[in-house]
mmCIF file of C-alpha atoms in Angstrom:
data_model
loop_
_atom_site.group_PDB
_atom_site.id
_atom_site.type_symbol
_atom_site.label_atom_id
_atom_site.label_comp_id
_atom_site.label_asym_id
_atom_site.label_seq_id
_atom_site.Cartn_x
_atom_site.Cartn_y
_atom_site.Cartn_z
ATOM 1 C CA GLU A 1 12.550 18.787 6.038
ATOM 2 C CA ALA A 2 12.091 17.394 2.547
ATOM 3 C CA GLY A 3 9.670 14.494 2.279
ATOM 4 C CA VAL A 4 10.003 11.080 0.716
ATOM 5 C CA ALA A 5 10.403 11.491 -3.033
ATOM 6 C CA GLN A 6 9.062 8.946 -5.498
ATOM 7 C CA SER A 7 9.097 8.751 -9.262
ATOM 8 C CA PRO A 8 7.450 8.402 -11.623
ATOM 9 C CA ARG A 9 3.999 9.494 -10.367
ATOM 10 C CA TYR A 10 2.181 7.442 -12.973
ATOM 11 C CA LYS A 11 3.121 4.544 -15.220
ATOM 12 C CA ILE A 12 1.116 2.566 -17.757
ATOM 13 C CA ILE A 13 2.637 -0.600 -19.185
ATOM 14 C CA GLU A 14 1.470 -3.705 -20.993
ATOM 15 C CA LYS A 15 1.445 -7.040 -19.231
ATOM 16 C CA ARG A 16 4.705 -8.940 -19.416
ATOM 17 C CA GLN A 17 6.681 -5.711 -19.653
ATOM 18 C CA SER A 18 9.057 -4.606 -16.918
ATOM 19 C CA VAL A 19 8.883 -1.464 -14.801
ATOM 20 C CA ALA A 20 10.968 0.198 -12.108
ATOM 21 C CA PHE A 21 10.086 2.665 -9.380
ATOM 22 C CA TRP A 22 12.480 4.914 -7.539
ATOM 23 C CA CYS A 23 12.403 6.213 -3.969
ATOM 24 C CA ASN A 24 14.552 8.755 -2.173
ATOM 25 C CA PRO A 25 13.885 8.677 1.579
ATOM 26 C CA ILE A 26 14.214 11.491 4.072
ATOM 27 C CA SER A 27 17.849 12.250 4.741
ATOM 28 C CA GLY A 28 19.186 10.214 7.624
ATOM 29 C CA HIS A 29 16.316 7.718 7.708
ATOM 30 C CA ALA A 30 17.877 4.293 7.993
ATOM 31 C CA THR A 31 14.692 2.298 7.483
ATOM 32 C CA LEU A 32 12.913 2.211 4.139
ATOM 33 C CA TYR A 33 9.708 0.397 3.197
ATOM 34 C CA TRP A 34 7.854 -0.418 0.006
ATOM 35 C CA TYR A 35 4.114 -0.949 0.221
ATOM 36 C CA GLN A 36 1.613 -2.035 -2.417
ATOM 37 C CA GLN A 37 -1.863 -0.486 -2.249
ATOM 38 C CA ILE A 38 -4.439 -2.101 -4.486
ATOM 39 C CA LEU A 39 -7.555 -0.040 -5.169
ATOM 40 C CA GLY A 40 -10.013 -0.326 -2.298
ATOM 41 C CA GLN A 41 -7.531 -1.892 0.091
ATOM 42 C CA GLY A 42 -5.057 -0.788 2.690
ATOM 43 C CA PRO A 43 -1.341 -0.773 1.943
ATOM 44 C CA LYS A 44 0.498 -4.075 2.196
ATOM 45 C CA LEU A 45 4.164 -4.253 3.111
ATOM 46 C CA LEU A 46 6.326 -5.686 0.339
ATOM 47 C CA ILE A 47 9.814 -5.176 1.708
ATOM 48 C CA GLN A 48 11.639 -3.402 4.529
ATOM 49 C CA PHE A 49 15.283 -2.293 4.447
ATOM 50 C CA GLN A 50 17.482 -1.322 7.343
ATOM 51 C CA ASN A 51 20.284 0.679 5.745
ATOM 52 C CA ASN A 52 21.088 -1.492 2.711
ATOM 53 C CA GLY A 53 20.076 -4.805 4.272
ATOM 54 C CA VAL A 54 16.715 -6.531 3.912
ATOM 55 C CA VAL A 55 14.806 -6.901 7.202
ATOM 56 C CA ASP A 56 11.553 -8.365 5.898
ATOM 57 C CA ASP A 57 10.610 -9.452 2.386
ATOM 58 C CA SER A 58 8.202 -12.206 3.319
ATOM 59 C CA GLN A 59 5.338 -10.707 1.280
ATOM 60 C CA LEU A 60 7.398 -9.825 -1.793
ATOM 61 C CA PRO A 61 6.514 -12.004 -4.819
ATOM 62 C CA LYS A 62 10.125 -12.842 -5.512
ATOM 63 C CA ASP A 63 9.442 -14.559 -8.823
ATOM 64 C CA ARG A 64 8.681 -11.181 -10.384
ATOM 65 C CA PHE A 65 9.463 -8.443 -7.867
ATOM 66 C CA SER A 66 12.892 -7.301 -6.778
ATOM 67 C CA ALA A 67 14.169 -4.379 -4.756
ATOM 68 C CA GLU A 68 17.501 -2.961 -3.833
ATOM 69 C CA ARG A 69 18.845 -0.188 -1.716
ATOM 70 C CA LEU A 70 22.390 0.485 -2.703
ATOM 71 C CA LYS A 71 24.508 2.554 -0.309
ATOM 72 C CA GLY A 72 21.637 2.615 2.158
ATOM 73 C CA VAL A 73 19.931 5.649 0.648
ATOM 74 C CA ASP A 74 17.841 5.491 -2.565
ATOM 75 C CA SER A 75 15.865 2.395 -3.405
ATOM 76 C CA THR A 76 14.478 0.849 -6.568
ATOM 77 C CA LEU A 77 11.564 -1.565 -6.836
ATOM 78 C CA LYS A 78 11.300 -3.567 -10.046
ATOM 79 C CA ILE A 79 8.585 -5.765 -11.510
ATOM 80 C CA GLN A 80 9.476 -8.177 -14.310
ATOM 81 C CA PRO A 81 7.304 -9.360 -15.946
ATOM 82 C CA ALA A 82 4.246 -7.367 -14.867
ATOM 83 C CA LYS A 83 0.808 -8.937 -14.523
ATOM 84 C CA LEU A 84 -2.603 -7.294 -14.614
ATOM 85 C CA GLU A 85 -2.999 -7.825 -10.861
ATOM 86 C CA ASP A 86 0.096 -5.697 -10.219
ATOM 87 C CA SER A 87 -1.966 -2.593 -10.987
ATOM 88 C CA ALA A 88 -1.739 -0.614 -7.761
ATOM 89 C CA VAL A 89 -0.152 2.352 -6.058
ATOM 90 C CA TYR A 90 3.356 1.634 -4.837
ATOM 91 C CA LEU A 91 4.194 3.626 -1.746
ATOM 92 C CA CYS A 92 7.613 4.211 -0.310
ATOM 93 C CA ALA A 93 8.080 5.213 3.318
ATOM 94 C CA SER A 94 11.015 5.877 5.585
ATOM 95 C CA SER A 95 11.688 6.193 9.294
ATOM 96 C CA LEU A 96 14.533 6.588 11.716
ATOM 97 C CA ALA A 97 15.572 3.269 13.162
ATOM 98 C CA TRP A 98 13.499 2.598 16.259
ATOM 99 C CA GLU A 99 12.005 6.071 15.962
ATOM 100 C CA LEU A 100 8.567 6.088 17.509
ATOM 101 C CA ARG A 101 7.099 8.795 15.342
ATOM 102 C CA GLY A 102 5.755 6.539 12.685
ATOM 103 C CA TYR A 103 6.582 6.536 9.049
ATOM 104 C CA THR A 104 6.686 9.300 6.487
ATOM 105 C CA PHE A 105 5.117 8.180 3.223
ATOM 106 C CA GLY A 106 5.806 9.388 -0.273
ATOM 107 C CA SER A 107 2.979 10.253 -2.676
ATOM 108 C CA GLY A 108 3.339 6.946 -4.454
ATOM 109 C CA THR A 109 3.580 5.668 -8.017
ATOM 110 C CA ARG A 110 0.330 4.620 -9.635
ATOM 111 C CA LEU A 111 0.938 1.632 -11.911
ATOM 112 C CA THR A 112 -1.606 0.507 -14.479
ATOM 113 C CA VAL A 113 -0.953 -2.760 -16.277
ATOM 114 C CA VAL A 114 -3.033 -3.243 -19.434
ATOM 115 C CA ALA B 1 -2.249 -14.001 12.318
ATOM 116 C CA GLN B 2 -2.013 -10.277 12.872
ATOM 117 C CA SER B 3 -4.933 -8.315 11.483
ATOM 118 C CA VAL B 4 -6.615 -4.927 11.579
ATOM 119 C CA THR B 5 -10.321 -4.588 10.887
ATOM 120 C CA GLN B 6 -12.197 -1.461 9.935
ATOM 121 C CA PRO B 7 -15.845 -2.559 9.886
ATOM 122 C CA ASP B 8 -17.201 0.457 8.024
ATOM 123 C CA ILE B 9 -16.289 0.794 4.350
ATOM 124 C CA HIS B 10 -18.149 4.089 3.953
ATOM 125 C CA ILE B 11 -19.403 6.613 6.471
ATOM 126 C CA THR B 12 -21.429 9.718 5.694
ATOM 127 C CA VAL B 13 -21.508 12.567 8.196
ATOM 128 C CA SER B 14 -23.006 16.027 8.030
ATOM 129 C CA GLU B 15 -20.610 18.934 8.284
ATOM 130 C CA GLY B 16 -20.346 20.032 11.901
ATOM 131 C CA ALA B 17 -21.469 16.677 13.267
ATOM 132 C CA SER B 18 -19.309 14.387 15.368
ATOM 133 C CA LEU B 19 -17.413 11.463 13.897
ATOM 134 C CA GLU B 20 -16.261 8.066 15.101
ATOM 135 C CA LEU B 21 -14.381 5.601 12.909
ATOM 136 C CA ARG B 22 -13.965 2.096 14.254
ATOM 137 C CA CYS B 23 -10.831 -0.017 14.312
ATOM 138 C CA ASN B 24 -10.248 -3.433 15.867
ATOM 139 C CA TYR B 25 -6.971 -5.296 15.951
ATOM 140 C CA SER B 26 -5.826 -8.839 16.520
ATOM 141 C CA TYR B 27 -2.237 -9.098 17.672
ATOM 142 C CA GLY B 28 -0.257 -11.374 19.950
ATOM 143 C CA ALA B 29 0.661 -8.525 22.260
ATOM 144 C CA THR B 30 -0.420 -4.934 22.552
ATOM 145 C CA PRO B 31 0.642 -3.439 19.261
ATOM 146 C CA TYR B 32 1.631 0.053 18.352
ATOM 147 C CA LEU B 33 -1.421 1.684 16.762
ATOM 148 C CA PHE B 34 -1.736 4.407 14.156
ATOM 149 C CA TRP B 35 -4.350 6.305 12.220
ATOM 150 C CA TYR B 36 -3.489 7.656 8.771
ATOM 151 C CA VAL B 37 -5.492 9.793 6.353
ATOM 152 C CA GLN B 38 -5.197 9.657 2.574
ATOM 153 C CA SER B 39 -6.665 12.233 0.220
ATOM 154 C CA PRO B 40 -7.154 11.314 -3.455
ATOM 155 C CA GLY B 41 -3.845 11.023 -5.279
ATOM 156 C CA GLN B 42 -1.898 11.693 -2.107
ATOM 157 C CA GLY B 43 0.286 9.669 0.182
ATOM 158 C CA LEU B 44 -0.602 8.719 3.728
ATOM 159 C CA GLN B 45 -0.463 11.350 6.449
ATOM 160 C CA LEU B 46 -0.088 10.326 10.074
ATOM 161 C CA LEU B 47 -2.943 11.624 12.255
ATOM 162 C CA LEU B 48 -1.936 10.102 15.582
ATOM 163 C CA LYS B 49 -0.281 7.138 17.222
ATOM 164 C CA TYR B 50 -0.445 5.099 20.423
ATOM 165 C CA PHE B 51 2.470 3.269 21.978
ATOM 166 C CA SER B 52 1.779 3.225 25.710
ATOM 167 C CA GLY B 53 0.558 5.375 28.593
ATOM 168 C CA ASP B 54 -2.526 7.530 28.387
ATOM 169 C CA THR B 55 -5.140 5.645 26.399
ATOM 170 C CA LEU B 56 -6.639 8.825 24.942
ATOM 171 C CA VAL B 57 -4.357 10.149 22.238
ATOM 172 C CA GLN B 58 -4.548 13.562 20.641
ATOM 173 C CA GLY B 59 -3.557 14.049 17.034
ATOM 174 C CA ILE B 60 -3.467 16.643 14.334
ATOM 175 C CA LYS B 61 -6.472 18.363 12.743
ATOM 176 C CA GLY B 62 -8.548 17.992 15.919
ATOM 177 C CA PHE B 63 -8.640 14.183 15.872
ATOM 178 C CA GLU B 64 -8.302 11.928 18.882
ATOM 179 C CA ALA B 65 -8.365 8.189 19.415
ATOM 180 C CA GLU B 66 -8.953 5.975 22.409
ATOM 181 C CA PHE B 67 -7.188 2.681 23.007
ATOM 182 C CA LYS B 68 -9.352 0.074 24.735
ATOM 183 C CA ARG B 69 -7.417 -3.075 25.508
ATOM 184 C CA SER B 70 -10.491 -5.019 26.666
ATOM 185 C CA GLN B 71 -12.183 -4.436 23.315
ATOM 186 C CA SER B 72 -9.033 -4.583 21.161
ATOM 187 C CA SER B 73 -10.144 -1.294 19.682
ATOM 188 C CA PHE B 74 -8.594 2.003 18.700
ATOM 189 C CA ASN B 75 -11.424 4.199 17.468
ATOM 190 C CA LEU B 76 -10.853 7.596 15.896
ATOM 191 C CA ARG B 77 -13.044 10.531 16.861
ATOM 192 C CA LYS B 78 -13.576 14.152 15.985
ATOM 193 C CA PRO B 79 -16.171 16.376 17.694
ATOM 194 C CA SER B 80 -17.040 18.442 14.619
ATOM 195 C CA VAL B 81 -16.095 17.521 11.066
ATOM 196 C CA HIS B 82 -15.236 19.928 8.266
ATOM 197 C CA TRP B 83 -15.753 19.389 4.551
ATOM 198 C CA SER B 84 -11.972 19.132 4.197
ATOM 199 C CA ASP B 85 -12.011 15.973 6.339
ATOM 200 C CA ALA B 86 -13.483 13.987 3.460
ATOM 201 C CA ALA B 87 -10.859 11.351 2.688
ATOM 202 C CA GLU B 88 -9.893 7.728 3.231
ATOM 203 C CA TYR B 89 -8.875 6.800 6.771
ATOM 204 C CA PHE B 90 -6.655 3.856 7.603
ATOM 205 C CA CYS B 91 -5.992 2.236 10.927
ATOM 206 C CA ALA B 92 -2.679 0.409 11.215
ATOM 207 C CA ALA B 93 -0.844 -1.685 13.768
ATOM 208 C CA GLY B 94 2.736 -2.740 14.221
ATOM 209 C CA SER B 95 5.277 -4.020 16.689
ATOM 210 C CA GLY B 96 8.971 -3.662 17.269
ATOM 211 C CA GLY B 97 8.997 -0.088 18.414
ATOM 212 C CA GLY B 98 6.979 1.224 15.523
ATOM 213 C CA ALA B 99 9.804 0.733 13.047
ATOM 214 C CA ASP B 100 8.630 -2.618 11.735
ATOM 215 C CA GLY B 101 6.209 -3.184 8.916
ATOM 216 C CA LEU B 102 2.649 -2.095 9.586
ATOM 217 C CA THR B 103 -0.533 -4.054 9.049
ATOM 218 C CA PHE B 104 -3.246 -1.814 7.654
ATOM 219 C CA GLY B 105 -7.010 -2.106 7.698
ATOM 220 C CA LYS B 106 -8.919 -1.792 4.440
ATOM 221 C CA GLY B 107 -9.858 1.784 5.155
ATOM 222 C CA THR B 108 -13.015 3.796 5.759
ATOM 223 C CA HIS B 109 -14.141 6.291 3.156
ATOM 224 C CA LEU B 110 -15.514 9.393 4.851
ATOM 225 C CA ILE B 111 -18.099 11.465 3.006
ATOM 226 C CA ILE B 112 -19.110 14.877 4.338
ATOM 227 C CA GLN B 113 -22.584 16.143 3.572
ATOM 228 C CA PRO B 114 -23.118 19.925 3.450
#
């Protein structure tokens, strides 16, 4: 089966600019996650969708981050305005609802804020 | 608060030698436990998972892990490492059937000496 697709692979922006990342999950996967992985750390969950509804966004910095999953398939994560500390790899993952196989992760988008 | 601890930031092992990577968790109840591997510039690949039952879990690439409730540990082992095993290894824990957000450790960087 095709994996989780993410784009772009790399992005460099200046602080205070805006940026958007795109994720296409595995076909049929109802649950979609966005994680932030700062260099030298493990991934941290930002937001979890079940179909097109938000299940958990408790760790999403809502003053600058937003995410949507229209039609319960693709998802977009946006940062506006970006800060230096937002430099990280943004990973998207998907899973079948209540599927006990664990997630499938995409390759991520590496964001550098200068 | 839920947490996952990987005490070793770096581990160096000679090729052909055995390997053990440590993971301890702190959760309200027995969590679902995972080990992921991440090669440079790549996404996370699931090595193995534990939900219930047999406490010794077999995974891909010759890895296994043992769940020890009394020690709140889920250590990863491999009897003989290969140079291709050099990567970052993450232990993660979750609840809710494995479909909820995961809490990751900070990772252990594995270096293989020839």
